[in-house]
Coordinates of C-alpha atoms in Angstrom, one line a residue:
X14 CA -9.5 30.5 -96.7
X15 CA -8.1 33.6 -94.6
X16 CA -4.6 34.1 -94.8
X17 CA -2.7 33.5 -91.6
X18 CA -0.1 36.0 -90.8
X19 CA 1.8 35.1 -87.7
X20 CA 2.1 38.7 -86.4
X21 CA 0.9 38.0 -82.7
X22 CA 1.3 41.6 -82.1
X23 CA -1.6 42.3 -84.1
X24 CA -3.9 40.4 -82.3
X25 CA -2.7 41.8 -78.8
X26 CA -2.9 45.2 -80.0
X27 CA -6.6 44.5 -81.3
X28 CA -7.1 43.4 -77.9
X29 CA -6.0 45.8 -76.1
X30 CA -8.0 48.6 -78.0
X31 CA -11.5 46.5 -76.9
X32 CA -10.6 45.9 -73.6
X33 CA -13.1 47.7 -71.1
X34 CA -11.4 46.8 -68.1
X35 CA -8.6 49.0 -67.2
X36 CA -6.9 47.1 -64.7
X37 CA -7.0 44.1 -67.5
X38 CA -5.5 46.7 -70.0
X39 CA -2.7 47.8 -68.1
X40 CA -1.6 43.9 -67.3
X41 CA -1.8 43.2 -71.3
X42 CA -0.2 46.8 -71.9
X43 CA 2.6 45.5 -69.2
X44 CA 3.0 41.8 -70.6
X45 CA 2.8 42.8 -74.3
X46 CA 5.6 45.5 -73.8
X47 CA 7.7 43.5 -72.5
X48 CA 7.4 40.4 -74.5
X49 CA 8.7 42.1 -77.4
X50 CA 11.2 44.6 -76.2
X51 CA 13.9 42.2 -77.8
X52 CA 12.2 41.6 -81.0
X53 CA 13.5 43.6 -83.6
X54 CA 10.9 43.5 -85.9
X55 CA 8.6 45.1 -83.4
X56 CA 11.0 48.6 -82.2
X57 CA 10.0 50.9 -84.7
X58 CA 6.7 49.5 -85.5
X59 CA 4.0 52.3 -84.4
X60 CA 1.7 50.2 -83.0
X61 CA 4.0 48.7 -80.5
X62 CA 5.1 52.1 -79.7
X63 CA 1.3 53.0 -79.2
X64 CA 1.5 49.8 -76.8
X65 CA 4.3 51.7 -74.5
X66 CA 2.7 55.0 -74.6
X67 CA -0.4 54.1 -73.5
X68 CA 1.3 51.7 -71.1
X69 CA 3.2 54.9 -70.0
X70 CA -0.3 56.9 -69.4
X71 CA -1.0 55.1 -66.4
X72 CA 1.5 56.6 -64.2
X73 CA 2.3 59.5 -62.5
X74 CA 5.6 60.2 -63.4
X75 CA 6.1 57.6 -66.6
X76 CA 10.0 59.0 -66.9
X77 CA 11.2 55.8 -66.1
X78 CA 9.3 54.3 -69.2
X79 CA 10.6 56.9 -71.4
X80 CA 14.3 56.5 -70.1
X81 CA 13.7 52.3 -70.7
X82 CA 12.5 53.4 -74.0
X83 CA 15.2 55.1 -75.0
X84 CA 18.1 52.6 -73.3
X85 CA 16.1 49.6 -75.6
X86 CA 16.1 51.9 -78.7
X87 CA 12.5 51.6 -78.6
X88 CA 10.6 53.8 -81.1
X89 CA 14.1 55.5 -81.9
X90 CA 13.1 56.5 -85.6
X91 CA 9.1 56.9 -84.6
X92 CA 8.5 60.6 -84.4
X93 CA 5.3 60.0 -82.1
X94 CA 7.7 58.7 -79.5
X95 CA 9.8 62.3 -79.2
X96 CA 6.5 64.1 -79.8
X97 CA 4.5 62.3 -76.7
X98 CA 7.9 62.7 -74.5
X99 CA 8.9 66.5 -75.2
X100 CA 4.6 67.2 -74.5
X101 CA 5.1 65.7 -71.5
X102 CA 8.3 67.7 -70.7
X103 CA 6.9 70.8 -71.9
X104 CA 3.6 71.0 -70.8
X105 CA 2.8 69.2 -68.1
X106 CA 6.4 69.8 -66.2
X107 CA 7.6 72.9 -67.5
X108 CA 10.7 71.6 -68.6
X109 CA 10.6 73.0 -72.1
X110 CA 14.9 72.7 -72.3
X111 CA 14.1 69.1 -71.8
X112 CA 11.9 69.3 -74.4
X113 CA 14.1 70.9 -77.3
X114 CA 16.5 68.6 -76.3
X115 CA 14.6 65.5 -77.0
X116 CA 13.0 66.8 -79.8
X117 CA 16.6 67.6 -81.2
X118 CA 17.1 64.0 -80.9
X119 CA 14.7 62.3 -82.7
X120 CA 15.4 65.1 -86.0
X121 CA 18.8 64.4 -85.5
X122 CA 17.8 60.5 -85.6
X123 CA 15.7 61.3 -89.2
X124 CA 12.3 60.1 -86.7
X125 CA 9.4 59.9 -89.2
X126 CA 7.7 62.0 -89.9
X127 CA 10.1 64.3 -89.7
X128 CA 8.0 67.5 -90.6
X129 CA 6.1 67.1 -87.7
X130 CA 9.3 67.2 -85.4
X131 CA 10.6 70.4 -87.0
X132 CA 7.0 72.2 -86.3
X133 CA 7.2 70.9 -82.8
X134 CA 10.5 72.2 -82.1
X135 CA 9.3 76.0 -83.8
X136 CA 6.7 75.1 -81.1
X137 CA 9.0 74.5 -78.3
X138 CA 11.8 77.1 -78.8
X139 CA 8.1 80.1 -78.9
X140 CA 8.2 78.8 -74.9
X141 CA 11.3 79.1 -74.6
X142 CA 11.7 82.8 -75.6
X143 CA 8.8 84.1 -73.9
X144 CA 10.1 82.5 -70.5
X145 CA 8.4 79.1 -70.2
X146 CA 12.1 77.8 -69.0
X147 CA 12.3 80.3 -66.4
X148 CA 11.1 77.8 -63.4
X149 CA 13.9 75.4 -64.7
X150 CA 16.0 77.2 -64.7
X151 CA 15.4 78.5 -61.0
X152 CA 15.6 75.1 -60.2
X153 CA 19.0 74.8 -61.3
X154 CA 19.6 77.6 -59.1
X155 CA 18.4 76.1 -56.2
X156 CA 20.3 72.9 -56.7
X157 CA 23.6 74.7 -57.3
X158 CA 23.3 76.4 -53.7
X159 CA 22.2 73.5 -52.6
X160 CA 25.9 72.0 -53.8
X161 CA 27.5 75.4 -52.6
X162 CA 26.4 74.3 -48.9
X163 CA 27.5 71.0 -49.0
X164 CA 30.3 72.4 -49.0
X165 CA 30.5 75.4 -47.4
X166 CA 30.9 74.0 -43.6
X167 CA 34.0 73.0 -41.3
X168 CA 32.2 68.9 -42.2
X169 CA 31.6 66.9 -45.0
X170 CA 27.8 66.8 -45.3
X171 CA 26.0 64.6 -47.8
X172 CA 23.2 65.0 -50.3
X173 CA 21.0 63.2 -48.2
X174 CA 22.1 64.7 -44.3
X175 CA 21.5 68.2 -46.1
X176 CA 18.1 67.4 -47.5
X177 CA 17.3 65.8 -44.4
X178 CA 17.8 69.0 -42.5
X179 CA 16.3 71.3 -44.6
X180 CA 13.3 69.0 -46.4
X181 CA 14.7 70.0 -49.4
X182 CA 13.0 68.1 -52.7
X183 CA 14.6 67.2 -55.6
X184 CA 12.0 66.0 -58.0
X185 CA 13.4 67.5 -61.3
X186 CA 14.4 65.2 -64.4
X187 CA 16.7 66.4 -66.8
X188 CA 18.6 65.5 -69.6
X189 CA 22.2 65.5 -68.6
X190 CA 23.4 61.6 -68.1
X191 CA 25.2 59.1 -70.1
X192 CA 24.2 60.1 -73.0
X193 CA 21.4 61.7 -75.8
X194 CA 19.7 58.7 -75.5
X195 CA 19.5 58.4 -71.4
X196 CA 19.5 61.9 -71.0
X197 CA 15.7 62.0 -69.3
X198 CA 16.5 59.9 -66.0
X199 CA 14.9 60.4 -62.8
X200 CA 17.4 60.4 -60.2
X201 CA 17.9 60.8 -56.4
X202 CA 20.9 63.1 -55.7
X203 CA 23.9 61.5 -56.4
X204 CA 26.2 60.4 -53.9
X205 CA 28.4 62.1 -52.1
X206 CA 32.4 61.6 -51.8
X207 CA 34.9 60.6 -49.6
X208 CA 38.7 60.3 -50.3
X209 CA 37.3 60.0 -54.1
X210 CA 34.6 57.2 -53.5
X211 CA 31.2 57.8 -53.4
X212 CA 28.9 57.1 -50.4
X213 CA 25.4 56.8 -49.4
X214 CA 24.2 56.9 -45.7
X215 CA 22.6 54.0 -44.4
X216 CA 19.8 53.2 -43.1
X217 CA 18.5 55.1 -46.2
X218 CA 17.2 58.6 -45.8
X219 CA 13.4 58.3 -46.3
X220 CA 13.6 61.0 -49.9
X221 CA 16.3 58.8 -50.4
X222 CA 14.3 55.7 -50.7
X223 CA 11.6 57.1 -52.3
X224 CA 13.3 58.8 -55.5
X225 CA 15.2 55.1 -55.4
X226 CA 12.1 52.6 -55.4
X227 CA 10.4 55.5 -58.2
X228 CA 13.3 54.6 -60.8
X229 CA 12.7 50.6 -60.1
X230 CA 12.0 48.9 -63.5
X231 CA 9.3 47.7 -63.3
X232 CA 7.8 49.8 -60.6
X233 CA 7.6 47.7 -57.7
X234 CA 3.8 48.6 -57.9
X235 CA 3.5 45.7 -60.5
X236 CA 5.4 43.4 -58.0
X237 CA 3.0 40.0 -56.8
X238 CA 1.8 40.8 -53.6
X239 CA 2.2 44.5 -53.5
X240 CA -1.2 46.0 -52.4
X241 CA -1.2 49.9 -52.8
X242 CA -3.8 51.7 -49.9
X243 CA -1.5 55.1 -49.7
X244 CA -4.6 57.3 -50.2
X245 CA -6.0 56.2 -47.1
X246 CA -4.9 56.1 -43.1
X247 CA -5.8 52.6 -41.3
X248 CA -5.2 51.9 -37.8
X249 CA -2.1 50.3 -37.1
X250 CA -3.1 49.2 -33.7
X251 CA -3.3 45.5 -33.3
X252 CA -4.6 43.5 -29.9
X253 CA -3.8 39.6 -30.0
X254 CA -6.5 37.8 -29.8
X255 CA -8.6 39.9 -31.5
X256 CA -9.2 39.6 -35.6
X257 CA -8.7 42.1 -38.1
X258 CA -9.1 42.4 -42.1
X259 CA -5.6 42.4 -44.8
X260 CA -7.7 41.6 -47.7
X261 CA -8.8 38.5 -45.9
X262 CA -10.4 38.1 -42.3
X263 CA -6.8 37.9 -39.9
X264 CA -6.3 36.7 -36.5
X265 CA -3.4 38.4 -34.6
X266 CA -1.8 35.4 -32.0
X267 CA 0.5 37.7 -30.1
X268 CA 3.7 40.2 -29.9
X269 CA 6.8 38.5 -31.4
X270 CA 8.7 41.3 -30.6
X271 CA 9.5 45.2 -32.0
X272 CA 12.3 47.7 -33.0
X273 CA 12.5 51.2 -34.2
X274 CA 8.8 52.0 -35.7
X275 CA 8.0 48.6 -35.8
X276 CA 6.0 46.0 -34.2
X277 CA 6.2 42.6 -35.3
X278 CA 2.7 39.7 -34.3
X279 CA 2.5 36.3 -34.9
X280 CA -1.0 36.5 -37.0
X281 CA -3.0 33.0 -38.8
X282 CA -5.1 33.2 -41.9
X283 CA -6.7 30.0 -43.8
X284 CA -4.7 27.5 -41.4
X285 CA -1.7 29.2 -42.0
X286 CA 1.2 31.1 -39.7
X287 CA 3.0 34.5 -40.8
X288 CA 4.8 37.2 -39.2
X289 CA 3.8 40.4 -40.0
X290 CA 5.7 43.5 -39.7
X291 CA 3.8 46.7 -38.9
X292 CA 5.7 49.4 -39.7
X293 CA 5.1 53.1 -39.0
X294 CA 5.2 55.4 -41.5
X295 CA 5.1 53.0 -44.3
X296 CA 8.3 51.6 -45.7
X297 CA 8.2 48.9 -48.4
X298 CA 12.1 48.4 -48.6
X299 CA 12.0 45.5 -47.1
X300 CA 9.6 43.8 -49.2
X301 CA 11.8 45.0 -52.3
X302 CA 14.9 43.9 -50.7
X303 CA 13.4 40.5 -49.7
X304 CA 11.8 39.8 -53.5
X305 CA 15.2 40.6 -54.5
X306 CA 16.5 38.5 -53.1
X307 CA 14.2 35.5 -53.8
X308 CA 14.7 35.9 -57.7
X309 CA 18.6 36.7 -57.7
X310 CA 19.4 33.6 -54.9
X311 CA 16.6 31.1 -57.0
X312 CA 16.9 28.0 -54.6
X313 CA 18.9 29.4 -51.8
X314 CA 17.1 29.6 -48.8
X315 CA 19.2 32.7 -47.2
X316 CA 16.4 34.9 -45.8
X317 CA 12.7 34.7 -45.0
X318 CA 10.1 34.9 -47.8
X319 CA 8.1 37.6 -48.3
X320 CA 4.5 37.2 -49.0
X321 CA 2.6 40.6 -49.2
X322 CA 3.1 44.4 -48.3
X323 CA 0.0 46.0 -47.9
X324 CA 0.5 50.1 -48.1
X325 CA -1.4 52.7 -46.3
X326 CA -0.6 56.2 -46.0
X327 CA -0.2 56.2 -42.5
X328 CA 1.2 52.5 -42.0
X329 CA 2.4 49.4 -44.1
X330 CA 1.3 45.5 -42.8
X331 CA 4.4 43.2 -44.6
X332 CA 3.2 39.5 -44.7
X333 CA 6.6 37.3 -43.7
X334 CA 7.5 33.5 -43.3
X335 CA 7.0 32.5 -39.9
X336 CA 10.5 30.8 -38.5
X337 CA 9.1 28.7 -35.7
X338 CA 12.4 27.5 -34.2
X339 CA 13.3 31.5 -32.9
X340 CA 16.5 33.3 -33.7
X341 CA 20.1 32.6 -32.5
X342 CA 20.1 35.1 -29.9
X343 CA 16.6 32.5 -28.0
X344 CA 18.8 29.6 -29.1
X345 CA 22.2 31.4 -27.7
X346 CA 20.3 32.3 -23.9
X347 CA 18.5 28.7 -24.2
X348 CA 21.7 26.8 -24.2
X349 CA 23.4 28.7 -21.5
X350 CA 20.3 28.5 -19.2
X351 CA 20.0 24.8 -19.5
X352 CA 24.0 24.0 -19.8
X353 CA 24.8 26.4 -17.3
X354 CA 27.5 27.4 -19.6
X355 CA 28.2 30.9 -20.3
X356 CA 29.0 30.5 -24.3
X357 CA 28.2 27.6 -26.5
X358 CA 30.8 24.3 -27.1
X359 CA 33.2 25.1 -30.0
X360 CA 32.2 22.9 -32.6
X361 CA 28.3 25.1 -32.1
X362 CA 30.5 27.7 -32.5
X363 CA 32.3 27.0 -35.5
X364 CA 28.9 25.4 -37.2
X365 CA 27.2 28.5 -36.8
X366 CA 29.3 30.7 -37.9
X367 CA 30.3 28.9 -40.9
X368 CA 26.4 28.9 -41.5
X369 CA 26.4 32.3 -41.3
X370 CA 29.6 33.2 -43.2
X371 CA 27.3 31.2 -45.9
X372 CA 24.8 33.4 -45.5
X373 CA 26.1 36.3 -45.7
X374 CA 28.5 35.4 -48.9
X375 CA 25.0 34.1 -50.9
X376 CA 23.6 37.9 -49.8
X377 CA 26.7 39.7 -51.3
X378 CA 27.1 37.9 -54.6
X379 CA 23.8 39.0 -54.7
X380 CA 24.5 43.0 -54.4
X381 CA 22.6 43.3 -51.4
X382 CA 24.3 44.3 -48.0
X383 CA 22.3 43.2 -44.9
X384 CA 23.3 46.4 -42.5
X385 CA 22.1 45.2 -39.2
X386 CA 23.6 41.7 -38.4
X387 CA 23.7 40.7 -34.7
X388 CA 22.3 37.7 -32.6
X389 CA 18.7 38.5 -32.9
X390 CA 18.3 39.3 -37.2
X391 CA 19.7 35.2 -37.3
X392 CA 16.6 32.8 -37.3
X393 CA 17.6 28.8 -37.1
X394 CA 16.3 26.7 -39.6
X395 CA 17.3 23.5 -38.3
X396 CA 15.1 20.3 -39.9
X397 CA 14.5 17.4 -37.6
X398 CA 16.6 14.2 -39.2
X399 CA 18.6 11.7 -38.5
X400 CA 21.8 13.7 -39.0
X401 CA 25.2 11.3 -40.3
X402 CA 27.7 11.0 -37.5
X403 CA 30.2 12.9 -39.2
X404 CA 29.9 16.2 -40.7
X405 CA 29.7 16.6 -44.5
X406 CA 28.8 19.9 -45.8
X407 CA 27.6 18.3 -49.2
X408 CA 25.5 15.7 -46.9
X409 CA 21.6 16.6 -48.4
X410 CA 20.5 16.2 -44.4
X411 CA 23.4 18.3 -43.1
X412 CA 22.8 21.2 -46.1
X413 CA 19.1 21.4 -44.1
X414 CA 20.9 22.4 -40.9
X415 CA 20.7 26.2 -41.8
X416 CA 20.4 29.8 -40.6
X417 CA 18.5 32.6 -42.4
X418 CA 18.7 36.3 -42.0
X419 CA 16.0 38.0 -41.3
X420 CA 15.4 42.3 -40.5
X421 CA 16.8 43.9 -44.0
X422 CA 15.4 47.6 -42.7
X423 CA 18.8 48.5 -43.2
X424 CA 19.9 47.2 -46.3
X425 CA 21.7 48.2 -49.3
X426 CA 21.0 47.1 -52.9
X427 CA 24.3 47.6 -54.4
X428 CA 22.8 47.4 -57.9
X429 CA 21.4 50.8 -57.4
X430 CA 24.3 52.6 -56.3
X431 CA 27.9 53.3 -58.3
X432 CA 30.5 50.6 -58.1
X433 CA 32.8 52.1 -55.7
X434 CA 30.1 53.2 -53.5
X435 CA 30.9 53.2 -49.5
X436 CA 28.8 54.0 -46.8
X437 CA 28.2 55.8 -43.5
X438 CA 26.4 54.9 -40.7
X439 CA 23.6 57.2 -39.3
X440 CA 23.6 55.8 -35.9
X441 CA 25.5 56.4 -32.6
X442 CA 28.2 54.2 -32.8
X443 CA 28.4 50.8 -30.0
X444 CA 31.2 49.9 -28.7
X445 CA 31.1 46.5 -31.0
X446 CA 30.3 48.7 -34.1
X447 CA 32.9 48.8 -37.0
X448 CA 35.8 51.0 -36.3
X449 CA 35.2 53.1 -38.7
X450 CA 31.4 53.9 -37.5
X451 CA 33.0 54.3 -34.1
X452 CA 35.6 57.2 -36.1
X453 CA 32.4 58.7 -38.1
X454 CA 34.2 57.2 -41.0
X455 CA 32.5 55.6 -44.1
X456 CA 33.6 51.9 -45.0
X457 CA 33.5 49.7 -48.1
X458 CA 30.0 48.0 -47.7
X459 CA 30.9 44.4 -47.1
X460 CA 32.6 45.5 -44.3
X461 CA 29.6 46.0 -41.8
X462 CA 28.2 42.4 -42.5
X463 CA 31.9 40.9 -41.9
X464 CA 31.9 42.8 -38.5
X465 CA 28.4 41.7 -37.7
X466 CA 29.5 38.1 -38.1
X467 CA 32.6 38.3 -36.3
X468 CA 30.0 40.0 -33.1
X469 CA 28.1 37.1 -33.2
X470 CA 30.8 34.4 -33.0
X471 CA 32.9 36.6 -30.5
X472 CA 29.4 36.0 -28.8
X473 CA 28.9 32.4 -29.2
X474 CA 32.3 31.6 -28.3
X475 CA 33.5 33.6 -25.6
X476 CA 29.9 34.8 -24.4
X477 CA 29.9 38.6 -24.5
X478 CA 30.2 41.1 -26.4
X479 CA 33.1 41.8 -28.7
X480 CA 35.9 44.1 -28.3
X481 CA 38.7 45.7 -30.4
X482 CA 42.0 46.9 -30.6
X483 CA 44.5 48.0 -32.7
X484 CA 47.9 46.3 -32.9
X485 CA 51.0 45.8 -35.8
X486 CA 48.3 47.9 -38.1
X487 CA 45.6 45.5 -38.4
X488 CA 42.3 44.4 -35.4
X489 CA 42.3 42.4 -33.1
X490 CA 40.0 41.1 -30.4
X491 CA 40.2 41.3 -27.2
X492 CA 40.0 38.0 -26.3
X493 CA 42.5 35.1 -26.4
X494 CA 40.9 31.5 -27.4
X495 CA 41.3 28.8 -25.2
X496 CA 44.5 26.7 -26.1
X497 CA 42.8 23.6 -26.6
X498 CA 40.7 25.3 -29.0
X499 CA 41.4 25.6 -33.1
X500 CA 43.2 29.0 -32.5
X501 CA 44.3 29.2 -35.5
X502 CA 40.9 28.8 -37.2
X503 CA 39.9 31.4 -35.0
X504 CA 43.1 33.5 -36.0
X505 CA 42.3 33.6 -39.5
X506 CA 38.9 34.3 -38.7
X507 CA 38.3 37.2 -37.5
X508 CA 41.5 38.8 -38.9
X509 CA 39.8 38.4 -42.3
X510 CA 36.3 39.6 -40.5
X511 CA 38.0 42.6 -39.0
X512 CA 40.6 43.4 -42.1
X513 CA 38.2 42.7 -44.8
X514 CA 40.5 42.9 -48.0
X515 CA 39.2 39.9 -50.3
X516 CA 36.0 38.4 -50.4
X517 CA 37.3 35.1 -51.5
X518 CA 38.9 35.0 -48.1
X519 CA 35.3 34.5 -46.5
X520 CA 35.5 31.0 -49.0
X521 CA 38.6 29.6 -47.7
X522 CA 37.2 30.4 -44.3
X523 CA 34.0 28.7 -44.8
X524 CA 36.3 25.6 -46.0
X525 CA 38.3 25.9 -43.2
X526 CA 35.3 25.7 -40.6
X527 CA 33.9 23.1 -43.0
X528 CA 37.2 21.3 -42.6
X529 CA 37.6 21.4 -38.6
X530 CA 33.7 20.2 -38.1
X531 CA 34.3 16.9 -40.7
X532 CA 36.7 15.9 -37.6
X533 CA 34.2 16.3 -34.9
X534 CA 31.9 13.4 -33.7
X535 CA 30.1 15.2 -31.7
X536 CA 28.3 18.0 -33.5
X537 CA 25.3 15.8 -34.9
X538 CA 24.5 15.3 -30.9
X539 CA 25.0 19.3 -30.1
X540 CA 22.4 20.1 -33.2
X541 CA 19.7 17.7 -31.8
X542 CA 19.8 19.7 -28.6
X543 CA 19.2 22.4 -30.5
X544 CA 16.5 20.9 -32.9
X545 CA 12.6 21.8 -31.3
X546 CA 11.1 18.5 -30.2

């Protein structure tokens, strides 16, 4: 009888080497890899670090395999590991520094076999001493003037302003973070500071967002429903009525609307509705953003699902949920026009924006930062149902009363970024903008989704647009509630919106609104006028 030996990393290896089929091996390669990135037994066994180099051969610029690599301790005390690494440092990008310094690692790590380590570094330091770390080191150069002019002007200019203006490139890797181990890190300029915090600008530069989705882990070229066309130009022109192909025969309905270099159609395929974003030149944020959000939130329905992004070189099609019931801004001009009312009745009000405060605080426990929150990035997800007379926010038919967010073109991950990251605004200030866009400032992040909110229900309670000033130290609106109204609700409200300092505060406002609306007998009749028939 054959002896069973409950290795199953033997059998995936063997399978892997017979394979035919590249696109099957790089799925196994991917699978296996990860499967047993926690298993001891497995992190210095060669042929599961054969699995991660040959996994790392299939891209372009592998570095962020090699920096996972090293983070996990993977194939610390295999010599072919520093070997494969400080070749591809050396020789295909020059970087023969990098090189020694890796290879330094794994001898100072006793990496087996050793002797072939020491030759390599003999190897190595021959480059170096007839010049082969002259480009590097001419890149350094370049990157220290391009420090020196951050600097060097009457303003503060950023990483990203700076490479904006002068296309400058930063596609260097080099061993210089953490530690030994995480030295080799791809990285987009870092940050830079204000009053000793970094900041970023947003919306992203577009370098910016490329060197950041290029470090994701894994690449977001692995992601379901990511479809990569960038070596070829498509036609981003779409007619309604007519049909045209995304991997499937598609039939554009009409214009739902557009914004910036976007156009967003109402498109069916197999029965179904989607919106789909066209979006000129390509930008996948968005689809990363919105997956991100799907697997950090699990259940919570806070923003519309993302299907597909389909990338072109020219022009990216992103495959969206189609929220049939419109956004708060149709539901806001609805109401007026067949109230004749000029805002919408408080307890709307105060259900709406505690929906939204909702959304908003499920977003930033998340680490993601919408950017762009007004009337019309609000869809209404509203299910028809007998709705309880009274309000109870643990009621199953009232927690289907909902609003999503929608347009994440300017959001922030914060998980990329340092912890006391702020950020700056690369827009011409409005007049409802945070104050410290309208002083060229940069602010903590949360700050411009609390001011967002605080627009939209200075909208759907007085009816226009908000407006600031600055009294005692702390801002205020404009506007005085009605006395019959819950001023103080409204007090509270947007003094923590306005003066964010705690985010628990948004909590004990959403119980507060939560609180008021259990009173009201009335709001189950305003929703059903709301509700599509």
């Amino acid at each position: 009888m054959d002896r069973v030996i409950d290795d199953p990393l033997e059998r995936l290896a063997h399978d892997v080497q017979h394979m035919k089929d590249k696109r099957s091996v790089f799925g196994l390669l991917h699978d296996t890899t990860r499967r047993f990135e926690h298993d001891r037994r497995y992190l210095n066994d060669t042929r599961y670090i054969r699995l991660w180099l040959q996994y790392a051969s299939f891209f372009k610029d592998p570095d962020w395999v090699y920096v996972h690599m090293l983070e996990k301790h993977i194939g610390e005390y295999v010599g072919a590991f520093y070997e494969q690494v400080a070749e591809y440092c050396g020789q295909l990008k020059g970087r023969w520094k990098d090189a020694e310094a890796l290879v330094m690692l794994g001898i100072q790590k006793r990496a087996e076999p050793l002797s072939r380590l020491q030759a390599a570094l003999q190897y190595i330091r021959r480059q170096l001493d007839v010049g082969g770390d002259k480009e590097a080191m001419q890149r350094q150069e370049r990157r220290m003037a391009v420090i020196q002019e951050c600097y060097s002007g009457p303003e503060e200019v950023s990483f990203e302003e700076l490479r904006a203006r002068q296309h400058y490139s930063h596609h260097e890797t080099s061993f210089g973070s953490r530690s030994e181990e995480t030295r080799l890190k791809y990285t987009p300029p870092p940050p830079s500071t204000d009053h000793g915090h970094p900041h970023v600008g947003i919306p992203h530069d577009p370098v910016f967002l490329r060197h950041t989705l290029a470090r994701l882990v894994p690449p977001l070229s692995t992601y379901v429903g990511y479809h990569d066309f960038s070596a070829v130009e498509t036609s981003s022109r779409l007619q309604p009525g007519r049909d045209f192909h995304l991997n499937s025969r598609v039939k554009v309905i009409r214009n739902l609307g557009q914004g910036g270099m976007a156009h967003i159609y109402l498109v069916r395929a197999a029965d179904h509705s989607y919106a789909l974003k066209v979006e000129t030149p390509p930008n996948p944020w968005e689809f990363y953003i919105l997956r991100q959000l799907s697997r950090r939130l699990q259940k919570a329905r806070l923003s519309i699902e993302s299907y597909a992004i389909h990338v072109y070189k020219n022009v990216s099609f992103l495959v969206l949920e189609y929220a049939d019931q419109g956004t708060l801004l149709d539901c806001f001009n609805i109401y007026r026009r067949k109230h004749g009312k000029h805002a919408m009745p408080e307890p709307l009000a105060i259900f709406m924006t505690m929906r939204l405060l909702e959304a908003v605080d499920g977003i930033h426990r998340a680490g993601i930062i919408h950017g762009d929150l007004k009337l019309d990035n609000v869809m209404l997800a509203l299910e028809a149902c007998r709705l309880p007379l009274k309000f109870d926010n643990d009621n199953e038919q009232w927690k289907r009363q909902y609003l999503v967010l929608i347009d994440f073109g300017r959001s922030v991950d914060l998980t990329l970024l340092p912890s006391q990251v702020r950020l700056k605004a690369g827009w011409s200030p409005g007049p409802a903008d945070l104050a410290a866009i309208r002083q060229g400032q940069s602010f903590p992040p949360r700050a411009i989704d609390y001011n967002g909110v605080a627009d939209i229900a200075h909208w759907l309670l007085f009816g226009k647009q908000m407006s600031v000033k600055w009294v005692d130290s702390i801002w205020r609106i404009q506007e005085r509630p009605k006395r019959y109204w819950h001023c103080d609700l409204w007090q509270k409200l947007f003094h923590a919106l306005l003066n964010p300092a705690d985010p628990a505060s948004i909590t004990v406002m959403i119980r507060a609104c939560s609180d008021i609306l259990a009173q009201k007998d009335n709001l189950a009749m305003y929703i059903s006028q709301l509700t599509p028939a």
